[in-house]
């Protein structure tokens, strides 16, 4: 785990979130197959981008007014509209470090959908070099932050506007209201071969990186893995051997998906995203309008997060959330700025530092997160009943005057 999270960049002025709202698309059960192939996603139905303002407007906002229009059914990670942290970014937006190689090297569109079973995430990524091996050696693939991928933060009960790390940084606090705060990390990882027999299928792994309620007590097994206590991290040699392993609440929940014949996460690379079926309009969105006549390499990640792995994780209410993307282009270098020249860490809500402050700044302060707003359509029988009631009401209205 990367513990030495740097805080080198400018302080922000936090507002009481959400810093953007994404509404996942509801789909009938069984509509999506997690295999890294995006053809079953009805992308034509994703019509509204939750687009952040130019950096650093979101980071430095002193009012929620700026976020009223940051709402939609998907969002983009654009180089000039994200916040780079851990000492990464280019000289135009932060400390000189990782250098963007242009529109063919950086950009992503991230889509959210859900059914009665799970939340689904798909990231369509432009990337001219994919790194997924040679850096990670944990037993259960629990260090995928060394590779291309992303992480999601969830405030499951949507009740945190505080410092999630005040008591035990770099972990989330094991106290109210942060017990339900969770970070799920996803990363390409060649050490975990894909189930799909396809030349472009990529190994990938997901795990709980940190959570507020992750210590075994009274029979409550950790979300992160069996008996993983973050307070012992770095002092117990077997902690990485346990993290993300069988017996952890989250790992067991996603293994049940696999046992039923499904997948929890999958990825595929594409030499030409547009030729593979990604529409020109989507490629232009990701490449910030620079897709004319160009071939864009990249990859697609599909992820499934089962509802109910903890009871509160369900679509009956909104959830706080944030999202950051990791892009790796260079071979690993000595531990400087968390791999400053090897990793690019980019946050959707423009946080440029990690550890929270008493002023309400940075990534680990939940007031700087966005929100997932689930809208569950009425069941068909309910629609029919409502139509019948409406029809009867109209009939009564028409008949009654004739009797008067």
Tab-separated table of C-alpha atoms in Angstrom:
chain	number	residue	atom	x	y	z
A	1	UNK	CA	0.000	0.000	0.000
A	2	UNK	CA	1.159	3.526	-0.729
A	3	UNK	CA	1.256	5.087	2.712
A	4	UNK	CA	3.465	8.125	2.155
A	5	UNK	CA	0.794	10.142	0.358
A	6	UNK	CA	2.275	13.520	-0.390
A	7	UNK	CA	0.639	16.850	0.175
A	8	UNK	CA	2.741	19.198	-1.880
A	9	UNK	CA	0.170	21.275	-3.694
A	10	UNK	CA	-2.002	24.278	-3.021
A	11	UNK	CA	-4.686	24.284	-0.343
A	12	UNK	CA	-8.294	24.404	-1.507
A	13	UNK	CA	-11.417	26.011	-0.142
A	14	UNK	CA	-13.937	23.236	0.406
A	15	UNK	CA	-17.671	23.681	0.208
A	16	UNK	CA	-20.303	21.371	1.606
A	17	UNK	CA	-20.705	19.059	-1.438
A	18	UNK	CA	-21.758	17.513	-3.607
A	19	UNK	CA	-19.183	18.639	-6.147
A	20	UNK	CA	-21.114	17.163	-9.042
A	21	UNK	CA	-23.919	14.618	-9.380
A	22	UNK	CA	-23.988	11.501	-11.544
A	23	UNK	CA	-27.248	9.622	-12.147
A	24	UNK	CA	-26.586	5.966	-13.057
A	25	UNK	CA	-28.776	4.525	-15.797
A	26	UNK	CA	-31.227	1.849	-14.652
A	27	UNK	CA	-31.229	-1.284	-16.833
A	28	UNK	CA	-33.200	-4.545	-16.630
A	29	UNK	CA	-31.453	-7.404	-14.870
A	30	UNK	CA	-29.114	-9.277	-17.173
A	31	UNK	CA	-28.624	-6.407	-19.628
A	32	UNK	CA	-24.875	-6.178	-19.057
A	33	UNK	CA	-22.185	-8.845	-19.222
A	34	UNK	CA	-18.918	-7.937	-17.523
A	35	UNK	CA	-16.358	-8.969	-20.146
A	36	UNK	CA	-14.623	-5.783	-21.307
A	37	UNK	CA	-16.802	-5.595	-24.432
A	38	UNK	CA	-18.873	-2.432	-24.500
A	39	UNK	CA	-21.403	-3.356	-27.194
A	40	UNK	CA	-24.081	-4.265	-24.627
A	41	UNK	CA	-23.918	-0.813	-23.055
A	42	UNK	CA	-26.626	1.422	-24.599
A	43	UNK	CA	-24.226	4.347	-24.932
A	44	UNK	CA	-26.717	6.300	-27.031
A	45	UNK	CA	-28.823	6.661	-23.875
A	46	UNK	CA	-26.009	8.425	-22.015
A	47	UNK	CA	-26.645	11.951	-23.201
A	48	UNK	CA	-25.567	14.322	-20.429
A	49	UNK	CA	-21.960	14.830	-19.315
A	50	UNK	CA	-21.374	15.835	-15.688
A	51	UNK	CA	-18.520	18.127	-16.663
A	52	UNK	CA	-16.370	19.894	-14.121
A	53	UNK	CA	-15.273	23.496	-14.763
A	54	UNK	CA	-11.729	24.236	-15.837
A	55	UNK	CA	-9.097	23.597	-13.179
A	56	UNK	CA	-8.841	24.982	-10.492
A	57	UNK	CA	-12.389	26.369	-10.343
A	58	UNK	CA	-13.890	23.263	-8.708
A	59	UNK	CA	-11.038	22.888	-6.245
A	60	UNK	CA	-11.163	26.526	-5.178
A	61	UNK	CA	-14.949	26.951	-5.160
A	62	UNK	CA	-16.381	28.829	-2.178
A	63	UNK	CA	-20.002	28.160	-3.125
A	64	UNK	CA	-21.988	25.182	-4.376
A	65	UNK	CA	-23.475	27.313	-7.144
A	66	UNK	CA	-20.707	26.349	-9.543
A	67	UNK	CA	-21.734	22.674	-9.298
A	68	UNK	CA	-25.433	23.103	-10.122
A	69	UNK	CA	-24.724	22.265	-13.763
A	70	UNK	CA	-22.181	19.518	-12.995
A	71	UNK	CA	-24.720	16.737	-13.305
A	72	UNK	CA	-25.331	14.005	-15.826
A	73	UNK	CA	-25.295	10.267	-16.504
A	74	UNK	CA	-21.536	10.021	-17.143
A	75	UNK	CA	-18.434	12.139	-16.792
A	76	UNK	CA	-15.108	12.762	-18.492
A	77	UNK	CA	-11.602	12.901	-17.098
A	78	UNK	CA	-10.074	15.711	-19.122
A	79	UNK	CA	-6.537	16.904	-18.596
A	80	UNK	CA	-7.542	20.511	-17.939
A	81	UNK	CA	-10.569	19.677	-15.761
A	82	UNK	CA	-9.103	17.288	-13.167
A	83	UNK	CA	-6.948	17.820	-10.102
A	84	UNK	CA	-3.569	16.075	-10.046
A	85	UNK	CA	-2.246	14.895	-6.717
A	86	UNK	CA	0.712	12.994	-5.259
A	87	UNK	CA	3.006	15.459	-6.981
A	88	UNK	CA	1.868	14.654	-10.500
A	89	UNK	CA	0.536	16.793	-13.312
A	90	UNK	CA	2.286	19.104	-15.704
A	91	UNK	CA	3.800	22.507	-15.204
A	92	UNK	CA	0.649	24.265	-16.396
A	93	UNK	CA	-1.552	22.874	-13.646
A	94	UNK	CA	0.780	21.966	-10.807
A	95	UNK	CA	4.325	20.909	-9.947
A	96	UNK	CA	6.337	19.727	-12.907
A	97	UNK	CA	6.420	15.968	-12.943
A	98	UNK	CA	4.571	13.603	-15.203
A	99	UNK	CA	4.296	15.049	-18.712
A	100	UNK	CA	1.173	14.529	-20.779
A	101	UNK	CA	2.002	13.271	-24.265
A	102	UNK	CA	-1.074	14.816	-25.869
A	103	UNK	CA	-4.652	13.780	-26.677
A	104	UNK	CA	-3.605	10.240	-27.625
A	105	UNK	CA	-2.213	9.680	-24.145
A	106	UNK	CA	-4.840	10.937	-21.759
A	107	UNK	CA	-8.614	10.930	-21.462
A	108	UNK	CA	-11.494	8.809	-20.248
A	109	UNK	CA	-15.283	8.629	-20.304
A	110	UNK	CA	-16.805	6.891	-17.277
A	111	UNK	CA	-20.335	5.474	-17.332
A	112	UNK	CA	-22.520	4.230	-14.471
A	113	UNK	CA	-25.492	1.868	-14.674
A	114	UNK	CA	-27.369	-0.339	-12.219
A	115	UNK	CA	-29.985	-3.048	-12.001
A	116	UNK	CA	-31.567	-4.807	-9.036
A	117	UNK	CA	-28.364	-6.741	-8.386
A	118	UNK	CA	-25.336	-4.495	-8.852
A	119	UNK	CA	-23.804	-1.148	-9.678
A	120	UNK	CA	-21.840	-1.233	-12.953
A	121	UNK	CA	-19.011	1.055	-14.020
A	122	UNK	CA	-17.444	1.227	-17.456
A	123	UNK	CA	-14.395	3.338	-18.268
A	124	UNK	CA	-13.451	3.920	-21.912
A	125	UNK	CA	-9.844	5.069	-21.806
A	126	UNK	CA	-7.476	6.611	-24.339
A	127	UNK	CA	-3.942	5.489	-23.537
A	128	UNK	CA	-1.032	4.990	-25.910
A	129	UNK	CA	0.882	2.759	-23.489
A	130	UNK	CA	-0.618	0.252	-21.074
A	131	UNK	CA	1.387	-0.903	-18.061
A	132	UNK	CA	0.068	-3.870	-16.096
A	133	UNK	CA	3.050	-5.912	-14.898
A	134	UNK	CA	6.364	-5.813	-13.084
A	135	UNK	CA	5.496	-3.658	-10.091
A	136	UNK	CA	3.042	-5.555	-7.891
A	137	UNK	CA	3.730	-8.760	-5.986
A	138	UNK	CA	1.084	-9.037	-3.265
A	139	UNK	CA	-0.528	-12.439	-2.784
A	140	UNK	CA	-4.079	-11.395	-3.714
A	141	UNK	CA	-3.520	-8.484	-6.095
A	142	UNK	CA	-3.936	-5.803	-3.450
A	143	UNK	CA	-1.423	-3.284	-4.846
A	144	UNK	CA	-2.976	-2.547	-8.202
A	145	UNK	CA	-2.402	1.179	-7.659
A	146	UNK	CA	0.958	0.581	-9.335
A	147	UNK	CA	-0.846	0.093	-12.673
A	148	UNK	CA	-3.337	1.746	-14.999
A	149	UNK	CA	-6.748	1.887	-13.395
A	150	UNK	CA	-8.904	3.937	-11.066
A	151	UNK	CA	-10.387	4.151	-7.592
A	152	UNK	CA	-13.865	4.978	-6.329
A	153	UNK	CA	-14.740	6.538	-2.999
A	154	UNK	CA	-18.174	5.828	-1.539
A	155	UNK	CA	-19.880	7.523	1.364
A	156	UNK	CA	-22.515	4.804	1.354
A	157	UNK	CA	-25.035	6.518	3.644
A	158	UNK	CA	-24.248	9.938	2.152
A	159	UNK	CA	-23.827	11.346	5.634
A	160	UNK	CA	-20.147	12.346	5.714
A	161	UNK	CA	-19.125	15.975	5.315
A	162	UNK	CA	-16.138	15.672	7.588
A	163	UNK	CA	-12.505	14.567	7.695
A	164	UNK	CA	-12.628	10.857	6.868
A	165	UNK	CA	-9.015	10.386	8.026
A	166	UNK	CA	-8.837	12.567	11.127
A	167	UNK	CA	-8.253	9.714	13.580
A	168	UNK	CA	-5.992	7.349	11.626
A	169	UNK	CA	-4.666	8.769	8.372
A	170	UNK	CA	-3.936	7.298	5.825
A	171	UNK	CA	-6.939	5.082	6.651
A	172	UNK	CA	-10.579	6.031	7.056
A	173	UNK	CA	-11.811	6.598	10.594
A	174	UNK	CA	-13.579	3.728	12.344
A	175	UNK	CA	-16.130	6.035	13.930
A	176	UNK	CA	-19.445	7.611	12.978
A	177	UNK	CA	-20.118	8.931	10.344
A	178	UNK	CA	-17.171	7.309	8.543
A	179	UNK	CA	-17.849	3.624	9.214
A	180	UNK	CA	-19.507	3.346	5.797
A	181	UNK	CA	-16.815	5.271	3.888
A	182	UNK	CA	-15.048	2.956	1.443
A	183	UNK	CA	-12.406	3.160	-1.268
A	184	UNK	CA	-12.500	0.462	-3.964
A	185	UNK	CA	-9.442	0.260	-6.193
A	186	UNK	CA	-9.361	-1.249	-9.696
A	187	UNK	CA	-6.190	-1.926	-11.640
A	188	UNK	CA	-4.937	-3.803	-14.656
A	189	UNK	CA	-2.801	-6.676	-13.417
A	190	UNK	CA	-1.196	-9.289	-15.649
A	191	UNK	CA	-0.616	-11.537	-12.628
A	192	UNK	CA	-4.346	-12.316	-12.675
A	193	UNK	CA	-5.062	-13.747	-16.143
A	194	UNK	CA	-8.436	-12.908	-17.678
A	195	UNK	CA	-11.189	-15.497	-17.846
A	196	UNK	CA	-12.001	-14.504	-21.420
A	197	UNK	CA	-10.156	-16.317	-24.207
A	198	UNK	CA	-9.432	-13.323	-26.417
A	199	UNK	CA	-6.137	-11.854	-27.634
A	200	UNK	CA	-6.997	-8.401	-26.310
A	201	UNK	CA	-8.308	-9.495	-22.887
A	202	UNK	CA	-6.337	-8.055	-19.969
A	203	UNK	CA	-5.845	-9.272	-16.428
A	204	UNK	CA	-7.445	-7.019	-13.845
A	205	UNK	CA	-8.231	-7.007	-10.131
A	206	UNK	CA	-10.392	-4.987	-7.745
A	207	UNK	CA	-10.238	-4.716	-3.964
A	208	UNK	CA	-11.208	-2.568	-0.987
A	209	UNK	CA	-8.234	-0.295	-0.389
A	210	UNK	CA	-9.529	1.349	2.780
A	211	UNK	CA	-12.760	1.537	4.740
A	212	UNK	CA	-14.019	2.903	8.019
A	213	UNK	CA	-15.305	-0.426	9.306
A	214	UNK	CA	-12.464	-2.790	8.540
A	215	UNK	CA	-11.322	-4.255	11.841
A	216	UNK	CA	-12.453	-7.678	13.001
A	217	UNK	CA	-14.433	-7.401	16.201
A	218	UNK	CA	-17.320	-9.445	17.591
A	219	UNK	CA	-17.207	-11.719	14.581
A	220	UNK	CA	-17.360	-8.848	12.056
A	221	UNK	CA	-14.848	-9.795	9.366
A	222	UNK	CA	-12.978	-7.002	7.653
A	223	UNK	CA	-14.074	-5.633	4.284
A	224	UNK	CA	-10.430	-5.530	3.222
A	225	UNK	CA	-9.616	-9.137	4.004
A	226	UNK	CA	-9.572	-11.609	6.873
A	227	UNK	CA	-8.223	-10.079	10.081
A	228	UNK	CA	-6.642	-7.105	8.301
A	229	UNK	CA	-6.188	-4.359	10.858
A	230	UNK	CA	-4.740	-1.217	9.242
A	231	UNK	CA	-3.212	-0.169	12.550
A	232	UNK	CA	-0.847	-3.114	12.169
A	233	UNK	CA	0.130	-2.267	8.609
A	234	UNK	CA	3.877	-2.183	8.213
A	235	UNK	CA	4.419	-4.084	11.448
A	236	UNK	CA	2.768	-7.383	10.594
A	237	UNK	CA	4.496	-9.134	7.744
A	238	UNK	CA	1.425	-11.125	6.754
A	239	UNK	CA	-0.927	-8.185	6.269
A	240	UNK	CA	-0.407	-8.022	2.511
A	241	UNK	CA	-0.780	-11.791	2.398
A	242	UNK	CA	-4.267	-11.350	3.862
A	243	UNK	CA	-5.488	-8.160	2.196
A	244	UNK	CA	-8.072	-8.836	-0.536
A	245	UNK	CA	-7.936	-12.538	0.272
A	246	UNK	CA	-10.724	-15.079	0.805
A	247	UNK	CA	-12.676	-14.391	3.972
A	248	UNK	CA	-12.868	-10.654	3.464
A	249	UNK	CA	-16.440	-9.406	3.165
A	250	UNK	CA	-15.962	-7.698	-0.191
A	251	UNK	CA	-13.812	-10.413	-1.744
A	252	UNK	CA	-16.334	-13.090	-0.762
A	253	UNK	CA	-19.194	-11.031	-2.232
A	254	UNK	CA	-17.534	-10.684	-5.629
A	255	UNK	CA	-16.324	-14.292	-5.601
A	256	UNK	CA	-19.983	-15.292	-5.311
A	257	UNK	CA	-20.581	-13.487	-8.617
A	258	UNK	CA	-17.810	-15.533	-10.192
A	259	UNK	CA	-19.149	-18.784	-8.708
A	260	UNK	CA	-22.493	-18.005	-10.354
A	261	UNK	CA	-20.793	-17.752	-13.743
A	262	UNK	CA	-20.309	-13.989	-13.870
A	263	UNK	CA	-17.375	-11.618	-13.542
A	264	UNK	CA	-16.725	-8.830	-11.089
A	265	UNK	CA	-14.314	-6.930	-13.340
A	266	UNK	CA	-12.890	-7.304	-16.844
A	267	UNK	CA	-10.765	-5.315	-19.285
A	268	UNK	CA	-9.729	-5.357	-22.941
A	269	UNK	CA	-7.259	-3.350	-24.972
A	270	UNK	CA	-8.092	-1.849	-28.354
A	271	UNK	CA	-5.672	-0.664	-31.036
A	272	UNK	CA	-8.356	1.625	-32.429
A	273	UNK	CA	-11.265	2.477	-30.147
A	274	UNK	CA	-13.367	3.926	-32.934
A	275	UNK	CA	-12.845	0.950	-35.237
A	276	UNK	CA	-13.845	-1.290	-32.318
A	277	UNK	CA	-17.207	0.423	-32.139
A	278	UNK	CA	-16.795	3.427	-29.853
A	279	UNK	CA	-18.651	6.192	-31.656
A	280	UNK	CA	-16.768	9.129	-33.114
A	281	UNK	CA	-18.679	11.501	-30.851
A	282	UNK	CA	-17.544	9.634	-27.729
A	283	UNK	CA	-13.929	9.487	-28.918
A	284	UNK	CA	-14.067	13.215	-29.607
A	285	UNK	CA	-15.424	13.809	-26.119
A	286	UNK	CA	-12.577	11.867	-24.554
A	287	UNK	CA	-9.929	13.397	-26.835
A	288	UNK	CA	-11.335	16.893	-26.287
A	289	UNK	CA	-12.400	17.309	-29.894
A	290	UNK	CA	-9.114	16.229	-31.458
A	291	UNK	CA	-10.195	12.881	-32.933
A	292	UNK	CA	-10.494	13.822	-36.604
A	293	UNK	CA	-8.577	11.322	-38.697
A	294	UNK	CA	-6.615	9.969	-35.749
A	295	UNK	CA	-6.447	6.443	-34.412
A	296	UNK	CA	-6.776	6.241	-30.668
A	297	UNK	CA	-5.465	3.265	-28.744
A	298	UNK	CA	-6.767	2.454	-25.313
A	299	UNK	CA	-8.670	0.027	-23.152
A	300	UNK	CA	-12.077	-0.564	-21.614
A	301	UNK	CA	-12.736	-1.591	-18.012
A	302	UNK	CA	-16.061	-3.006	-16.844
A	303	UNK	CA	-16.679	-3.403	-13.121
A	304	UNK	CA	-19.553	-4.826	-11.111
A	305	UNK	CA	-20.116	-3.960	-7.447
A	306	UNK	CA	-22.832	-6.153	-5.906
A	307	UNK	CA	-25.495	-4.447	-3.855
A	308	UNK	CA	-25.744	-5.707	-0.299
A	309	UNK	CA	-22.101	-6.567	0.352
A	310	UNK	CA	-22.866	-4.349	3.295
A	311	UNK	CA	-26.597	-3.788	3.897
A	312	UNK	CA	-26.470	-0.042	3.299
A	313	UNK	CA	-24.914	-0.394	-0.164
A	314	UNK	CA	-28.113	-0.384	-2.205
A	315	UNK	CA	-29.853	1.941	-4.693
A	316	UNK	CA	-32.630	3.077	-2.370
A	317	UNK	CA	-30.756	6.288	-1.590
A	318	UNK	CA	-28.036	8.550	-2.939
A	319	UNK	CA	-24.378	7.975	-2.062
A	320	UNK	CA	-21.454	10.324	-1.797
A	321	UNK	CA	-18.677	9.405	-4.206
A	322	UNK	CA	-15.478	10.519	-5.863
A	323	UNK	CA	-13.316	9.015	-8.582
A	324	UNK	CA	-9.657	9.258	-9.458
A	325	UNK	CA	-7.774	7.740	-12.342
A	326	UNK	CA	-4.221	6.415	-12.377
A	327	UNK	CA	-2.267	6.490	-15.606
A	328	UNK	CA	1.149	4.865	-15.835
A	329	UNK	CA	3.422	5.441	-18.796
A	330	UNK	CA	6.945	5.010	-17.535
A	331	UNK	CA	8.917	2.336	-15.797
A	332	UNK	CA	8.881	2.523	-12.021
A	333	UNK	CA	11.419	4.875	-10.500
A	334	UNK	CA	12.671	5.268	-6.942
A	335	UNK	CA	9.969	6.204	-4.459
A	336	UNK	CA	9.775	9.908	-5.155
A	337	UNK	CA	6.440	11.661	-4.897
A	338	UNK	CA	4.723	8.252	-5.002
A	339	UNK	CA	6.252	7.526	-8.363
A	340	UNK	CA	5.930	11.082	-9.585
A	341	UNK	CA	7.495	10.297	-12.930
A	342	UNK	CA	5.787	6.934	-13.269
A	343	UNK	CA	2.200	7.549	-12.165
A	344	UNK	CA	-0.369	10.208	-12.931
A	345	UNK	CA	-3.045	10.590	-10.250
A	346	UNK	CA	-6.065	12.617	-11.439
A	347	UNK	CA	-9.147	13.399	-9.340
A	348	UNK	CA	-12.548	14.152	-10.887
A	349	UNK	CA	-13.499	16.808	-8.309
A	350	UNK	CA	-10.072	18.480	-8.665
A	351	UNK	CA	-8.521	17.649	-5.307
A	352	UNK	CA	-4.773	18.266	-5.496
A	353	UNK	CA	-3.781	16.832	-2.162
A	354	UNK	CA	-4.791	13.822	-0.095
A	355	UNK	CA	-4.774	14.329	3.663
A	356	UNK	CA	-7.736	16.352	4.913
A	357	UNK	CA	-7.359	19.603	6.820
A	358	UNK	CA	-9.372	21.323	9.530
A	359	UNK	CA	-10.289	23.912	6.885
A	360	UNK	CA	-12.128	21.198	4.934
A	361	UNK	CA	-9.631	20.736	2.129
A	362	UNK	CA	-8.393	17.833	0.018
A	363	UNK	CA	-9.332	14.372	-1.158
A	364	UNK	CA	-9.938	12.745	2.221
A	365	UNK	CA	-12.435	15.418	3.271
A	366	UNK	CA	-15.830	14.068	2.203
A	367	UNK	CA	-17.223	17.546	1.574
A	368	UNK	CA	-15.073	17.528	-1.575
A	369	UNK	CA	-16.793	14.496	-3.121
A	370	UNK	CA	-19.633	14.282	-5.603
A	371	UNK	CA	-22.812	12.235	-5.417
A	372	UNK	CA	-24.419	9.227	-7.089
A	373	UNK	CA	-28.151	9.802	-7.381
A	374	UNK	CA	-30.051	6.566	-8.044
A	375	UNK	CA	-33.458	6.846	-9.680
A	376	UNK	CA	-35.298	3.524	-9.638
A	377	UNK	CA	-38.202	3.401	-12.112
A	378	UNK	CA	-41.592	2.279	-10.908
A	379	UNK	CA	-42.336	-1.431	-11.415
A	380	UNK	CA	-44.475	-2.207	-14.452
A	381	UNK	CA	-47.392	-3.335	-12.288
A	382	UNK	CA	-47.297	0.004	-10.490
A	383	UNK	CA	-47.463	1.864	-13.803
A	384	UNK	CA	-50.461	-0.250	-14.870
A	385	UNK	CA	-52.255	0.376	-11.567
A	386	UNK	CA	-51.626	4.113	-11.844
A	387	UNK	CA	-53.010	4.134	-15.385
A	388	UNK	CA	-56.112	2.232	-14.244
A	389	UNK	CA	-56.660	4.657	-11.365
A	390	UNK	CA	-56.242	7.577	-13.756
A	391	UNK	CA	-58.659	5.982	-16.229
A	392	UNK	CA	-61.285	5.353	-13.538
A	393	UNK	CA	-60.895	8.897	-12.270
A	394	UNK	CA	-61.452	10.317	-15.750
A	395	UNK	CA	-64.537	8.108	-16.220
A	396	UNK	CA	-66.019	9.222	-12.904
A	397	UNK	CA	-65.337	12.838	-13.773
A	398	UNK	CA	-67.140	12.430	-17.095
A	399	UNK	CA	-70.154	10.519	-15.700
A	400	UNK	CA	-70.836	12.465	-12.517
A	401	UNK	CA	-71.941	15.772	-14.095
A	402	UNK	CA	-74.624	13.959	-16.109
A	403	UNK	CA	-76.229	12.744	-12.872
A	404	UNK	CA	-76.412	16.146	-11.264
